[in-house]
Coordinates of C-alpha atoms and ligand atoms in Angstrom, one line a residue:
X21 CA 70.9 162.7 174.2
X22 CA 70.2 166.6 173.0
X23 CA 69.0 167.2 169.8
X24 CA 70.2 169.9 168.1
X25 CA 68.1 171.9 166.7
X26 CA 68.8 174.5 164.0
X27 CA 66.0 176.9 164.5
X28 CA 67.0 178.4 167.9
X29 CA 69.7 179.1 166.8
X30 CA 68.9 180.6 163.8
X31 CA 66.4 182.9 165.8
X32 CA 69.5 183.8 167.6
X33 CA 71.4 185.2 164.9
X34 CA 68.4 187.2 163.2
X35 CA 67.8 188.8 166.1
X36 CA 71.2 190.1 166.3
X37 CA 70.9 190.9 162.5
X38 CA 67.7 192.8 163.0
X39 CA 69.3 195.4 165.0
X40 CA 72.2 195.9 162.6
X41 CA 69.9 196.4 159.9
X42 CA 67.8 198.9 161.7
X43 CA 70.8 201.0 162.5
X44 CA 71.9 200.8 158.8
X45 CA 68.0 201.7 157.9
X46 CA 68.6 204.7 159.9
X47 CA 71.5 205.8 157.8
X48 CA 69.9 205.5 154.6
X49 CA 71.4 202.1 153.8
X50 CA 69.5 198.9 152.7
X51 CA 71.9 195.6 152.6
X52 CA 71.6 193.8 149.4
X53 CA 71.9 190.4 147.6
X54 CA 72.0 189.5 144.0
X55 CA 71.9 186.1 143.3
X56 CA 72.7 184.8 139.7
X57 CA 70.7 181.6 138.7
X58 CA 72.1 179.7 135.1
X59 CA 69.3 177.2 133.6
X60 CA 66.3 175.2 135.3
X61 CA 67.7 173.0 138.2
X62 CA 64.8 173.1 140.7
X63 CA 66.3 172.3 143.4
X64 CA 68.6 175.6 142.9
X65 CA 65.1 177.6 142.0
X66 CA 63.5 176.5 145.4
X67 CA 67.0 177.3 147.1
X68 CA 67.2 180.8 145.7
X69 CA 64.2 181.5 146.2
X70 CA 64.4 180.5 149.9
X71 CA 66.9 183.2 150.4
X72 CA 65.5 185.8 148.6
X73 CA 62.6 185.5 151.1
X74 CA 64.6 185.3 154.2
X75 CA 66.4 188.4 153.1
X76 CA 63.1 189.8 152.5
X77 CA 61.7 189.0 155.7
X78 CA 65.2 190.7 157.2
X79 CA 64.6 193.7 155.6
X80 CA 67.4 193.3 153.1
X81 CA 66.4 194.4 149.3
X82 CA 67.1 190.8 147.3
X83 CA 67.4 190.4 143.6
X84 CA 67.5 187.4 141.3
X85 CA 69.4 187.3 137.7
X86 CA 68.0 184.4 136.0
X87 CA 70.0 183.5 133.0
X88 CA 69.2 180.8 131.0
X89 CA 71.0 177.7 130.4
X90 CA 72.2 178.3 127.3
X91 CA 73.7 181.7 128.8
X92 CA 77.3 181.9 127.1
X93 CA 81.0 182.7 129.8
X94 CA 81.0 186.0 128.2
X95 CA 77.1 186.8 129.4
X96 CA 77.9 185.7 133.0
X97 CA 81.1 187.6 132.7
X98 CA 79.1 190.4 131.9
X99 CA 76.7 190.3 134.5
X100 CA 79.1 189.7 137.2
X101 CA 81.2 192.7 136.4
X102 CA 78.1 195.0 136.2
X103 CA 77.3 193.7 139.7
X104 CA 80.6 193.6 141.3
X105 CA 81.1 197.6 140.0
X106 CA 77.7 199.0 141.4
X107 CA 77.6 200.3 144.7
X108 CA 73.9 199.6 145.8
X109 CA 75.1 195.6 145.3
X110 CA 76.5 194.2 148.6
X111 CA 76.7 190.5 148.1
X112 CA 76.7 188.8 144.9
X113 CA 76.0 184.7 145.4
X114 CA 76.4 182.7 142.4
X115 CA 74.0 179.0 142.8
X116 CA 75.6 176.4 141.9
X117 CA 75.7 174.2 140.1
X118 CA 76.6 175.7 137.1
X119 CA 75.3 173.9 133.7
X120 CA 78.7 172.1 132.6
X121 CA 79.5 174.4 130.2
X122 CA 80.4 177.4 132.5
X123 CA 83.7 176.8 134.3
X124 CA 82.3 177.4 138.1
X125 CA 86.1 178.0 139.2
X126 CA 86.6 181.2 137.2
X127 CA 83.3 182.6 137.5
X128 CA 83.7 182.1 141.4
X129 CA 87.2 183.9 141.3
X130 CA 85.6 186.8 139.3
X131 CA 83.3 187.9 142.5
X132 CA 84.6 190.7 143.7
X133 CA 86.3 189.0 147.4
X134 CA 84.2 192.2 149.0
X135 CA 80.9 190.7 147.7
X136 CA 81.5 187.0 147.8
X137 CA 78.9 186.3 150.6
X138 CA 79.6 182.5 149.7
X139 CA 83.1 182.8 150.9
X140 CA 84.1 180.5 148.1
X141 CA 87.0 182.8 146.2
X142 CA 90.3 182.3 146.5
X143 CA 91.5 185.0 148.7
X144 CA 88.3 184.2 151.4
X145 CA 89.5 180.3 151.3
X146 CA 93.1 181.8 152.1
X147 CA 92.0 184.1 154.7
X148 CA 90.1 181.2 156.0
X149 CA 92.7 179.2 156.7
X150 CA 95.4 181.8 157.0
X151 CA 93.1 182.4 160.8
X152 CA 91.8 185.8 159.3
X153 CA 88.1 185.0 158.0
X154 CA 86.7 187.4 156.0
X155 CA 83.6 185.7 154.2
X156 CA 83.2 181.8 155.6
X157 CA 80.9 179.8 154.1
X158 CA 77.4 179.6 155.4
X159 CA 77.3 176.4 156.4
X160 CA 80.4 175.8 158.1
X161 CA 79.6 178.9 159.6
X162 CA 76.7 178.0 160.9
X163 CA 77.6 174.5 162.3
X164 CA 79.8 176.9 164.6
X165 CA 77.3 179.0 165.6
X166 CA 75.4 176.0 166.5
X167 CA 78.1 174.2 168.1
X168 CA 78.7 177.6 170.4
X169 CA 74.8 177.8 171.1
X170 CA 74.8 174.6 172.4
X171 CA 78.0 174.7 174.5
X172 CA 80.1 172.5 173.0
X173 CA 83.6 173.4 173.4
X174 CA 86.3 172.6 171.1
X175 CA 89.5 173.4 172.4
X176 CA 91.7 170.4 172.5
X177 CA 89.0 167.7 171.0
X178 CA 89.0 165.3 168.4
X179 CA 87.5 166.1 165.7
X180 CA 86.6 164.5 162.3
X181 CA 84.8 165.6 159.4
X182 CA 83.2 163.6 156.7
X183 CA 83.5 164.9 153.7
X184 CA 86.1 167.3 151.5
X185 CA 83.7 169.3 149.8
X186 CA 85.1 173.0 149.3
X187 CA 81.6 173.7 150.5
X188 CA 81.3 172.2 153.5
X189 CA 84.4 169.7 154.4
X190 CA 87.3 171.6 153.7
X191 CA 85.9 175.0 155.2
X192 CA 84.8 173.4 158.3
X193 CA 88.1 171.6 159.0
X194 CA 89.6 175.1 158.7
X195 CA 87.1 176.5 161.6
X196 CA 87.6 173.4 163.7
X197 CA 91.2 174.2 163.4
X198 CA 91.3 177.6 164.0
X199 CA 89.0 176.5 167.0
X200 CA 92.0 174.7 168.5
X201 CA 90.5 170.8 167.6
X202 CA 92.8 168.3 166.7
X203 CA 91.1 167.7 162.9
X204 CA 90.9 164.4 160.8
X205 CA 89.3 164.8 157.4
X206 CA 87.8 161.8 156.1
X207 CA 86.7 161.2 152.0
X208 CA 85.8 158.5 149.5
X209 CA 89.3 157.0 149.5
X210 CA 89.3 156.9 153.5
X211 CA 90.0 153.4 154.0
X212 CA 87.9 152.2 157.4
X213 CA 85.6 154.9 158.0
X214 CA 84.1 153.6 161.1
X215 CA 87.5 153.2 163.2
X216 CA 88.1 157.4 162.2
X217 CA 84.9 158.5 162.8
X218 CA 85.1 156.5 166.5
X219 CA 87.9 158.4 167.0
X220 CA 85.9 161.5 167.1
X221 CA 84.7 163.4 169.7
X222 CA 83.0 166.0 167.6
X223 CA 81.9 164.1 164.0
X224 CA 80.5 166.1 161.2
X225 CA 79.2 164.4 158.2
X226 CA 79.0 166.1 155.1
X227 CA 78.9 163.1 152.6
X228 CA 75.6 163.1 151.1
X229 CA 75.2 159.4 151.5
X230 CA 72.3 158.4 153.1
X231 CA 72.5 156.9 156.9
X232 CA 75.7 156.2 156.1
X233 CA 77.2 156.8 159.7
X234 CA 75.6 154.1 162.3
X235 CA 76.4 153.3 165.7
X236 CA 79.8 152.0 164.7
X237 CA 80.8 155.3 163.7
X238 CA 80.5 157.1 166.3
X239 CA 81.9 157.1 170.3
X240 CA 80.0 157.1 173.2
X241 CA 79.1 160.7 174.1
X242 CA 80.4 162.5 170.7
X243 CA 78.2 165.1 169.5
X244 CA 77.1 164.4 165.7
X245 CA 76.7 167.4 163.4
X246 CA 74.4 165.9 160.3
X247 CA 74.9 168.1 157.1
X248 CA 73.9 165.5 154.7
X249 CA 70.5 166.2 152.9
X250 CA 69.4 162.5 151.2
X251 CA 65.5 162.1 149.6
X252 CA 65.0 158.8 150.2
X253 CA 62.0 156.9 148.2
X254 CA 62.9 153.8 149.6
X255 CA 60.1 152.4 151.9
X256 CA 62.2 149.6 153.5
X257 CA 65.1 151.9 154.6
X258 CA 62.5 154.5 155.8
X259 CA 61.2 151.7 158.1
X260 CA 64.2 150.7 159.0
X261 CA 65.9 153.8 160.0
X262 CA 62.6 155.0 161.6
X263 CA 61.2 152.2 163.3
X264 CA 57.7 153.1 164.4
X265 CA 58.1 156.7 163.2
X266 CA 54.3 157.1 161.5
X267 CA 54.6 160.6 160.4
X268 CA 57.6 159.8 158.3
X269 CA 55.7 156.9 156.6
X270 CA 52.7 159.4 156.3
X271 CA 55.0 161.8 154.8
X272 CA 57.4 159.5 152.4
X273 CA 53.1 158.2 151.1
X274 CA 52.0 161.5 150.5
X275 CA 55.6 163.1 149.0
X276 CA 57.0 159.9 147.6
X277 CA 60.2 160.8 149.1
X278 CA 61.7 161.7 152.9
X279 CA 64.7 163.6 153.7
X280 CA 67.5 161.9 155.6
X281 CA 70.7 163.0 156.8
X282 CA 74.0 161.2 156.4
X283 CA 73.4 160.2 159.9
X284 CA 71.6 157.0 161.0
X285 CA 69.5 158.7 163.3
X286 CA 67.9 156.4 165.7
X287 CA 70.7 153.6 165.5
X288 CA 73.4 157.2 166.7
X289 CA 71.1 158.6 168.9
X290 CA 71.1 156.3 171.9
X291 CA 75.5 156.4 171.9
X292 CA 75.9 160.0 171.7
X293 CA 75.8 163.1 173.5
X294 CA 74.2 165.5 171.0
X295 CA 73.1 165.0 167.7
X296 CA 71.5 167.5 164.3
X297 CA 68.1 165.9 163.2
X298 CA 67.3 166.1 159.3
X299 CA 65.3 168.4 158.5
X300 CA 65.7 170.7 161.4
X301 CA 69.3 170.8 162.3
X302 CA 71.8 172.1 160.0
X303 CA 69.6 173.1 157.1
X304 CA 68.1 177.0 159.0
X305 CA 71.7 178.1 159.7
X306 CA 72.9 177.9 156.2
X307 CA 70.1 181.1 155.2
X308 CA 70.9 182.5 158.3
X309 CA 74.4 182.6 158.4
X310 CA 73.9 183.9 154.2
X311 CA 72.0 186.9 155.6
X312 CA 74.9 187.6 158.5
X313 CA 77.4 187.3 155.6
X314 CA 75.4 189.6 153.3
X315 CA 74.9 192.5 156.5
X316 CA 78.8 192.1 157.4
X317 CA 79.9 192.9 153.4
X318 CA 77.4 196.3 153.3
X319 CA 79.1 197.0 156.8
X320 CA 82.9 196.3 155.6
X321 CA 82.0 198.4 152.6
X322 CA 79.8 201.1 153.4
X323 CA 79.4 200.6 157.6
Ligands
NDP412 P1 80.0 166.9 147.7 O1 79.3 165.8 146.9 O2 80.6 168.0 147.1 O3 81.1 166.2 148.7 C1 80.8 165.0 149.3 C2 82.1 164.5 150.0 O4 81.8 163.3 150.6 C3 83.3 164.3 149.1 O5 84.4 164.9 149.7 C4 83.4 162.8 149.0 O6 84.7 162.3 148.9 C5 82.8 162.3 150.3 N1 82.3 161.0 150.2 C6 81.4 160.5 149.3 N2 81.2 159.2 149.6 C7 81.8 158.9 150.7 C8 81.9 157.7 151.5 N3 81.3 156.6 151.1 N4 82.7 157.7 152.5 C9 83.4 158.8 152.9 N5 83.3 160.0 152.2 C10 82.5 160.0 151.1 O7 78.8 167.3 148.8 P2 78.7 168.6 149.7 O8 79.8 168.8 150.6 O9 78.3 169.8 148.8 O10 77.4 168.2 150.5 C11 77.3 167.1 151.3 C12 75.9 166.9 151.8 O11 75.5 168.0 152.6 C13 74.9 166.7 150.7 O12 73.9 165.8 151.2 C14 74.3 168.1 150.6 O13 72.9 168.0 150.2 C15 74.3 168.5 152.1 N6 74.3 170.0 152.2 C16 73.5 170.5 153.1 C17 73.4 171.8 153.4 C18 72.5 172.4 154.4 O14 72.3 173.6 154.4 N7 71.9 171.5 155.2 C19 74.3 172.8 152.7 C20 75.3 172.1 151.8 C21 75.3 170.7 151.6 P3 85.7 162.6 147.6 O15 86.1 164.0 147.8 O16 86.8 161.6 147.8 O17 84.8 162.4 146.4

C-alpha cells in the first residue's frame, strides 16, 4: 500500500511556481492576493493566515481585508469592486464562511471571473465543466496534481466521489470527467454507500464525517483520496481507529483533539492500493494549488 503524501507534491508545484515568479520579478511584476475575511471564525483566521504566508514565502505580495462581522452587503460590495477595478490586485479570494447575513452566492458572483483564484463563480464552474478550465478550485486541483504525481491513471476507471460540495465534490467530478473516468457522485441521500463506493476504483471522500469510509467501502486495490478534515476528541474512537498508534494518543492528551480524515485509515489501508493520510495528504496541495491559481491570473492578465 503507498501512502500518498501531499508534501512532495506540493514541493513539486512550487518549484515550478518559483521560476514563473522570477521571470515575472524580472519584468517588474509581483503576483498578488487579497483575501477578504468577514467576523472572527478562527478556523478561517488560521486558514488565511496560512496562505498569506505561503504566498509570502513565494514571493507573491499578500494582503488581508478584515471586515468585521457586523460588516453590512453594501461594505463588501464596496470592497470587492475597489479590488476587482485595481490593477496591482491579481487574485481576490473571499473565506468562507460568510456570517449568515451576507449572501455568499452574490458576493462570489461579484469577483471579477479574472481574479476569482477560488474558481467558485459562475462562469469558472461553467468553464469547468464546459472542458475549458480557467480557475479550478484548489483542492480538486490539487487531488489531480496528486493523483498525476503518483501515476495513477484515469482514463476509463471507475470513479466515485463522496461528497457534492461545490467546493470539493462537484468540481472534482468535473476533473475526473474531463479526465475520461466513468464518475458516480455519492451524498447524504445516497442510499447504500458501501456497495457505490466498492464500485470504485478511484474513491474520493469529501464528506466531513469522520472514518466514515471502512474496509467495506472500498475494493481491493482502489486508490483512496481522503479530503475530509474531522477533530476528533473522542478517546475511544482515537484508539480504535489507531490501534497502538502512541503519538496520536500523545497528541489527542496534549491538544484535546486529533485530526482524522473521512477515511478509516488503518481498517482501508491493508485493501487498497494507495491511500491520502490526514494530516499530510490532501491538506498542502490546497495552498499550493491557491498560489498556482494566483501566478496563472497575473499571467492571463498582465503575462
Ligand atoms: P460540505 O459540508 O460542504 O459537503 C459535504 C458533503 O458530504 C455534502 O455533499 C453531503 O451531502 C455529503 N455527506 C454528508 N454526510 C454524508 C453521509 N453520511 N454519506 C454520504 N455523503 C454525506 O463539505 P466540504 O465539501 O466543504 O468539505 C468536506 C470535507 O473536506 C470537510 O471535512 C472539510 O473540512 C474537508 N476539506 C478539506 C480541505 C483540505 O484542504 N484538506 C479543503 C476543503 C475541505 P448533501 O449534499 O446531501 O448534504
Amino acid at each position: 500500500m503507498q501512502t500518498m503524501e501531499g508534501k512532495p507534491v506540493a514541493d513539486v508545484l512550487r518549484q515550478r511556481l518559483e521560476g514563473q515568479v522570477a521571470a515575472l520579478r524580472e519584468r517588474g511584476i509581483v503576483p498578488s492576493l487579497h483575501a477578504i475575511l468577514v467576523g472572527d471564525d478562527p478556523a478561517s483566521a488560521v486558514y488565511v493566515r496560512a496562505k498569506a504566508k505561503a504566498c509570502q514565502e513565494l514571493g507573491l505580495a499578500a494582503q488581508t481585508h478584515r471586515l468585521p462581522a457586523h460588516t453590512s452587503a453594501d461594505e463588501l460590495a464596496d470592497l470587492i469592486d475597489r479590488l476587482n477595478h485595481d490593477p496591482q490586485v491579481d487574485g481576490i479570494l473571499l473565506q468562507l464562511p460568510l456570517p449568515a447575513h451576507l449572501p455568499t452566492a452574490r458576493f462570489l458572483a461579484q469577483i471579477a471571473p479574472e481574479k476569482d483564484v477560488d474558481g467558485f463563480h459562475p462562469e469558472n464552474v461553467g468553464l469547468l465543466w464546459q472542458g475549458r478550465p480557467r480557475f479550478v478550485p484548489c483542492t480538486p486541483a490539487g487531488i489531480m496534481e496528486l493523483l498525476r504525481f503518483y501515476g495513477v491513471t484515469l482514463e476509463g476507471k471507475r470513479a466515485v466521489v463522496v461528497g457534492r460540495s461545490d467546493i470539493v465534490g462537484k468540481p472534482m467530478a468535473a476533473l475526473l470527467l474531463q479526465a475520461n473516468a466513468t464518475v458516480t457522485v455519492a451524498h447524504s441521500r445516497t442510499p447504500d454507500l458501501a456497495q457505490v463506493c466498492r464500485q470504485g476504483q478511484v474513491v474520493v471522500a469529501a464528506v466531513g464525517r469522520p472514518a466514515l469510509l471502512g474496509a467495506a467501502h472500498v475494493q481491493p486495490g482502489a486508490v483512496v483520496v481522503d479530503v475530509g478534515v474531522n477533530r476528533v476528541e473522542d478517546r475511544t474512537l482515537v484508539e480504535r481507529l489507531f490501534p497502538g498508534d502512541g503519538e496520536r494518543l500523545r497528541e489527542l492528551n496534549t491538544k484535546g483533539y486529533t485530526l482524522v480524515g473521512d477515511v478509516a485509515f488503518g481498517e482501508v489501508a491493508p485493501v487498497v492500493a494507495a491511500l491520502t493520510p490526514v494530516p499530510g495528504g490532501v491538506g498542502p496541495l490546497t495552498i499550493a494549488q491557491l498560489l498556482a491559481n494566483t501566478v496563472k491570473a497575473c499571467l492571463l492578465r498582465r503575462g
